[in-house]
Short mmCIF file of C-alpha atoms in Angstrom, two decimals:
data_model
loop_
_atom_site.label_atom_id
_atom_site.label_comp_id
_atom_site.label_asym_id
_atom_site.label_seq_id
_atom_site.Cartn_x
_atom_site.Cartn_y
_atom_site.Cartn_z
CA MET H 1 -45.74 -107.32 -23.84
CA ALA H 2 -43.78 -104.57 -22.45
CA GLY H 3 -42.28 -103.92 -26.07
CA SER H 4 -45.69 -103.39 -27.52
CA ARG H 5 -46.54 -100.22 -25.35
CA GLN H 6 -45.91 -96.89 -26.79
CA ASP H 7 -43.48 -94.56 -24.99
CA PRO H 8 -45.39 -91.56 -23.61
CA LEU H 9 -45.01 -88.32 -25.56
CA GLU H 10 -43.13 -85.27 -23.81
CA LEU H 11 -45.44 -82.56 -22.93
CA GLY H 12 -44.19 -79.28 -24.20
CA SER H 13 -44.78 -76.26 -22.57
CA ASP H 14 -45.14 -74.29 -25.83
CA MET H 15 -48.55 -76.29 -26.43
CA ASP H 16 -51.72 -74.17 -26.56
CA GLU H 17 -54.79 -75.30 -24.77
CA ASP H 18 -56.30 -77.31 -28.01
CA GLU H 19 -52.99 -79.11 -28.45
CA ALA H 20 -52.91 -80.06 -24.69
CA LEU H 21 -56.50 -81.26 -24.65
CA SER H 22 -55.88 -83.40 -27.66
CA TYR H 23 -52.65 -84.84 -26.05
CA ALA H 24 -54.60 -85.79 -22.91
CA ILE H 25 -57.36 -87.43 -25.09
CA ALA H 26 -54.75 -89.72 -26.88
CA LEU H 27 -52.70 -90.41 -23.68
CA SER H 28 -56.12 -91.55 -22.28
CA LEU H 29 -56.78 -93.81 -25.10
CA GLN H 30 -53.16 -95.31 -25.08
CA GLU H 31 -53.73 -96.49 -21.43
CA GLN H 32 -56.85 -98.14 -22.03
CA GLU H 33 -55.53 -100.09 -24.91
CA VAL H 34 -52.68 -101.24 -22.77
CA GLN H 35 -55.05 -102.22 -20.07
CA ASP H 36 -57.26 -104.15 -22.73
CA LYS H 37 -54.25 -106.17 -23.90
CA GLN H 38 -53.06 -107.14 -20.60
CA SER H 39 -56.63 -108.27 -19.46
CA SER H 40 -56.76 -110.63 -22.50
CA GLN H 41 -53.51 -112.31 -21.79
CA ILE H 42 -54.32 -113.50 -18.20
CA PRO H 43 -54.67 -117.56 -18.16
CA SER H 44 -58.06 -119.05 -18.01
CA ALA H 45 -56.55 -121.58 -15.33
CA SER H 46 -56.41 -118.81 -12.84
CA THR H 47 -58.80 -119.36 -10.02
CA SER H 48 -61.76 -116.85 -9.40
CA THR H 49 -60.01 -115.76 -6.53
CA SER H 50 -56.73 -115.10 -7.83
CA ARG H 51 -58.33 -113.66 -11.17
CA ARG H 52 -60.49 -111.23 -8.83
CA ASN H 53 -57.52 -110.30 -6.77
CA GLY H 54 -55.47 -109.53 -10.04
CA ASP H 55 -57.97 -107.62 -11.68
CA GLY H 56 -58.58 -105.50 -8.33
CA SER H 57 -54.92 -104.81 -7.94
CA GLY H 58 -54.31 -104.05 -11.68
CA GLY H 59 -57.44 -101.86 -11.95
CA ALA H 60 -56.57 -99.99 -8.98
CA GLY H 61 -53.16 -99.42 -10.05
CA LEU H 62 -54.05 -98.35 -13.58
CA GLY H 63 -57.04 -95.95 -12.13
CA LEU H 64 -54.43 -94.25 -9.82
CA LEU H 65 -51.95 -93.69 -12.53
CA SER H 66 -54.56 -92.27 -14.64
CA PHE H 67 -56.06 -90.16 -12.17
CA ASP H 68 -52.63 -88.89 -11.24
CA ARG H 69 -51.80 -88.15 -14.89
CA LYS H 70 -55.14 -86.40 -15.45
CA LYS H 71 -54.91 -84.15 -12.16
CA MET H 72 -51.30 -83.12 -13.17
CA GLU H 73 -52.59 -82.33 -16.90
CA GLU H 74 -55.41 -80.30 -15.39
CA GLU H 75 -53.11 -78.36 -12.97
CA ARG H 76 -50.59 -77.50 -15.83
CA LEU H 77 -53.29 -76.47 -18.10
CA GLN H 78 -54.50 -74.04 -15.43
CA ARG H 79 -50.78 -72.77 -15.02
CA LEU H 80 -50.61 -72.26 -18.67
CA ALA H 81 -53.99 -70.16 -18.75
CA LYS H 82 -53.03 -68.11 -15.83
CA ARG H 83 -49.64 -67.48 -17.33
CA ARG H 84 -51.34 -66.33 -20.60
CA ARG H 85 -53.59 -64.04 -18.84
CA SER H 86 -51.19 -62.33 -16.56
CA PRO H 87 -48.53 -59.93 -18.25
CA PRO H 88 -44.78 -60.86 -17.95
CA GLU H 89 -43.02 -59.57 -14.61
CA ASP H 90 -40.13 -58.05 -16.41
CA GLU H 91 -42.38 -55.53 -18.35
CA ASP H 92 -43.31 -52.35 -16.44
CA VAL H 93 -46.85 -51.40 -16.86
CA VAL H 94 -47.19 -47.70 -16.73
CA GLU H 95 -50.83 -45.99 -16.68
CA VAL H 96 -50.81 -42.69 -18.14
CA PRO H 97 -53.87 -40.62 -17.05
CA PRO H 98 -55.94 -38.81 -19.76
CA PRO H 99 -54.78 -35.11 -20.35
CA LYS H 100 -56.99 -32.74 -18.72
CA ARG H 101 -58.81 -30.25 -20.78
CA MET H 102 -57.71 -26.76 -20.08
CA THR H 103 -60.47 -24.27 -19.46
CA PRO H 104 -59.48 -20.67 -20.92
CA CYS H 105 -59.62 -18.09 -18.59
CA SER H 106 -62.23 -15.58 -19.45
CA GLU H 107 -60.40 -12.79 -17.64
CA PRO H 108 -56.71 -11.77 -18.25
CA PRO H 109 -54.84 -11.36 -14.69
CA ARG H 110 -54.88 -8.03 -13.27
CA THR H 111 -51.45 -6.35 -12.31
CA VAL H 112 -50.97 -4.74 -9.21
CA ALA H 113 -50.34 -1.53 -10.53
CA GLY H 114 -53.60 -1.57 -12.58
CA SER H 115 -55.86 -2.91 -9.75
CA LEU H 116 -54.79 0.04 -7.48
CA ALA H 117 -56.57 3.44 -8.04
CA PRO H 118 -54.70 6.32 -8.90
CA ILE H 119 -53.69 8.86 -6.11
CA LEU H 120 -54.82 12.24 -6.79
CA LEU H 121 -52.18 14.44 -5.08
CA PRO H 122 -53.11 18.00 -4.73
CA TYR H 123 -50.43 20.43 -5.61
CA PRO H 124 -47.57 17.94 -6.39
CA LYS H 125 -45.12 20.61 -7.00
CA GLY H 126 -46.26 23.29 -4.61
CA THR H 127 -48.28 26.35 -5.01
CA ILE H 128 -48.91 29.88 -3.76
CA LYS H 129 -52.54 30.95 -3.46
CA ARG H 130 -54.30 33.93 -2.19
CA THR H 131 -56.67 33.88 0.76
CA TRP H 132 -60.23 34.10 -0.18
CA ALA H 133 -62.16 37.22 0.81
CA LYS H 134 -66.10 37.20 1.47
CA GLY H 135 -67.76 39.24 -1.10
CA TYR H 136 -65.57 38.56 -3.97
CA SER H 137 -66.12 35.86 -6.65
CA ARG H 138 -63.96 32.72 -6.69
CA THR H 139 -61.07 32.23 -8.97
CA SER H 140 -58.33 29.72 -9.55
CA GLU H 141 -55.87 31.80 -7.58
CA ASP H 142 -57.82 31.92 -4.24
CA ILE H 143 -58.28 29.02 -1.55
CA LYS H 144 -60.19 28.55 1.68
CA ILE H 145 -59.34 27.06 4.84
CA GLU H 146 -61.74 24.01 4.22
CA GLU H 147 -59.78 23.32 0.66
CA ILE H 148 -56.49 23.04 2.87
CA PHE H 149 -57.68 20.89 5.48
CA GLN H 150 -59.90 18.40 3.58
CA LYS H 151 -61.32 17.16 6.60
CA ASP H 152 -63.08 13.74 5.15
CA LYS H 153 -59.29 12.55 4.46
CA LEU H 154 -57.47 14.27 7.25
CA GLU H 155 -55.75 11.90 9.75
CA LEU H 156 -53.40 14.04 12.03
CA ALA H 157 -52.98 17.77 12.15
CA LEU H 158 -50.14 20.13 13.75
CA LEU H 159 -51.37 23.69 13.79
CA SER H 160 -49.38 26.63 15.25
CA SER H 161 -50.86 30.10 15.57
CA TYR H 162 -50.56 33.42 17.49
CA GLN H 163 -54.32 34.04 17.68
CA TRP H 164 -56.86 31.36 18.27
CA ASP H 165 -60.83 31.06 17.64
CA ASP H 166 -61.31 27.56 19.19
CA GLU H 167 -65.05 27.11 18.10
CA TRP H 168 -64.43 28.28 14.60
CA LEU H 169 -61.52 26.04 14.30
CA VAL H 170 -63.26 22.90 15.61
CA SER H 171 -66.10 23.73 12.94
CA LYS H 172 -63.61 23.22 10.07
CA LEU H 173 -62.32 19.68 11.44
CA ASP H 174 -63.92 16.40 12.00
CA LEU H 175 -62.49 15.46 15.45
CA ARG H 176 -64.01 11.91 15.37
CA ARG H 177 -61.34 11.26 12.37
CA THR H 178 -58.55 13.68 12.99
CA LYS H 179 -56.25 13.79 15.69
CA LEU H 180 -55.27 17.32 16.61
CA LEU H 181 -52.07 18.59 18.23
CA LEU H 182 -51.84 22.44 18.69
CA LEU H 183 -48.52 24.35 18.97
CA ALA H 184 -49.67 27.60 20.81
CA PHE H 185 -48.06 30.52 23.10
CA ALA H 186 -48.73 31.25 26.61
CA ASP H 187 -46.98 33.44 28.93
CA SER H 188 -47.93 31.98 32.28
CA GLU H 189 -49.01 28.62 33.52
CA ALA H 190 -52.51 29.90 34.37
CA GLN H 191 -52.87 30.92 30.70
CA LYS H 192 -51.87 27.37 29.61
CA SER H 193 -54.51 25.76 31.92
CA GLU H 194 -57.02 28.04 30.76
CA MET H 195 -56.41 27.20 27.34
CA GLN H 196 -56.53 23.38 27.82
CA SER H 197 -59.61 23.57 29.96
CA ASN H 198 -61.48 25.47 26.93
CA ALA H 199 -60.37 23.00 24.61
CA PRO H 200 -62.67 20.02 23.36
CA PRO H 201 -61.75 16.46 24.61
CA GLY H 202 -58.93 15.05 22.49
CA ILE H 203 -57.14 17.87 21.73
CA LYS H 204 -53.43 18.31 22.79
CA PHE H 205 -51.55 21.47 23.39
CA VAL H 206 -47.69 22.01 23.03
CA PHE H 207 -46.27 25.08 24.60
CA PRO H 208 -42.73 25.78 23.19
CA ALA H 209 -40.37 27.40 25.94
CA MET H 210 -39.81 31.01 25.13
CA ASN H 211 -36.44 32.31 26.23
CA GLY H 212 -36.54 35.95 27.57
CA PRO H 213 -39.55 38.33 26.49
CA GLY H 214 -41.31 37.73 23.23
CA ALA H 215 -44.16 35.94 21.58
CA MET H 216 -44.36 33.19 19.48
CA HIS H 217 -45.97 34.36 15.94
CA SER H 218 -45.29 31.08 13.87
CA LYS H 219 -47.95 29.94 11.54
CA LEU H 220 -47.12 26.19 10.41
CA GLN H 221 -49.51 23.40 9.62
CA LEU H 222 -48.33 19.85 9.35
CA LEU H 223 -51.55 17.79 7.65
CA LYS H 224 -51.05 13.97 7.43
CA TYR H 225 -53.41 12.08 4.94
CA PRO H 226 -53.62 8.31 4.37
CA ASP H 227 -51.22 8.73 1.33
CA TYR H 228 -49.11 11.98 1.74
CA LEU H 229 -48.10 14.62 3.85
CA ARG H 230 -49.17 18.10 3.23
CA VAL H 231 -47.05 21.32 4.50
CA VAL H 232 -48.77 24.49 4.70
CA VAL H 233 -47.10 27.91 5.56
CA PRO H 234 -50.00 30.52 5.99
CA THR H 235 -49.87 34.17 6.91
CA ALA H 236 -53.07 33.99 8.70
CA ASN H 237 -53.76 33.22 12.18
CA LEU H 238 -56.45 30.86 12.94
CA VAL H 239 -59.23 33.16 13.39
CA PRO H 240 -62.06 33.81 11.04
CA TYR H 241 -61.22 37.27 9.80
CA ASP H 242 -57.77 36.27 8.73
CA TRP H 243 -59.26 33.87 6.33
CA GLY H 244 -61.33 36.26 4.81
CA GLU H 245 -64.83 35.07 6.00
CA THR H 246 -65.89 38.41 7.87
CA GLY H 247 -64.45 41.15 5.68
CA VAL H 248 -61.54 42.44 3.63
CA MET H 249 -58.39 43.65 4.77
CA GLU H 250 -56.89 46.57 2.79
CA ASN H 251 -53.42 47.91 2.75
CA VAL H 252 -53.18 51.69 3.34
CA GLY H 253 -50.39 53.35 1.60
CA ARG H 254 -47.90 55.50 3.33
CA ARG H 255 -48.20 59.25 3.42
CA THR H 256 -45.55 61.45 1.88
CA GLU H 257 -46.07 64.14 4.49
CA ALA H 258 -46.54 63.72 8.24
CA LEU H 259 -49.69 64.86 9.87
#
């Protein structure tokens, strides 16, 4: 009887799902055929008790064998399907993001030099001007004190003079914007105190030391603006008539003979 039973086929790992299913069905039919042959060869003289015992034990053994084989086959098919769905471990899967679309710039980048406004520097090479005189037409060769100060841009002014007209000078400047430092002459401490007390608040005085007799007649202006420094050497004191606002100063020629 044992010789008539066919040996089970080896289950290859390279079977697909259809082949594995066909193999499982064939294996189940083979087990059923063996079971039928064994049941037909049982002797009829056996008692009902022994027949029941033999059928129960044989059926239980074959059922357990079939159940284990079927379960193993289902697990194998699940592993095979899982292995086919998942990629091999030795393959590196690299996700490449889609390329980003570059938006063209509607405006070219500005350079630092192009973004800065040009500085209009007055008289970059220096110049000599005549003092304007009231009653005469303006020319390109004359200048007023307002045109020198440019009070809307002036930040700091150091002024020196021999004669002063405080009210007139203050009218030519904006003391809310301009810091004023006056370099003046005083022959006594009393005169220094008087000049300081008559000046508006915020104006500072500097009195240079005069060694021996004499007076300070220097006329110099240092004017600081946001982007440049102006140096002015005038011939006029800080009084209105020296700047041509009250009249004309005429040069009188020398007489050839004494009076």
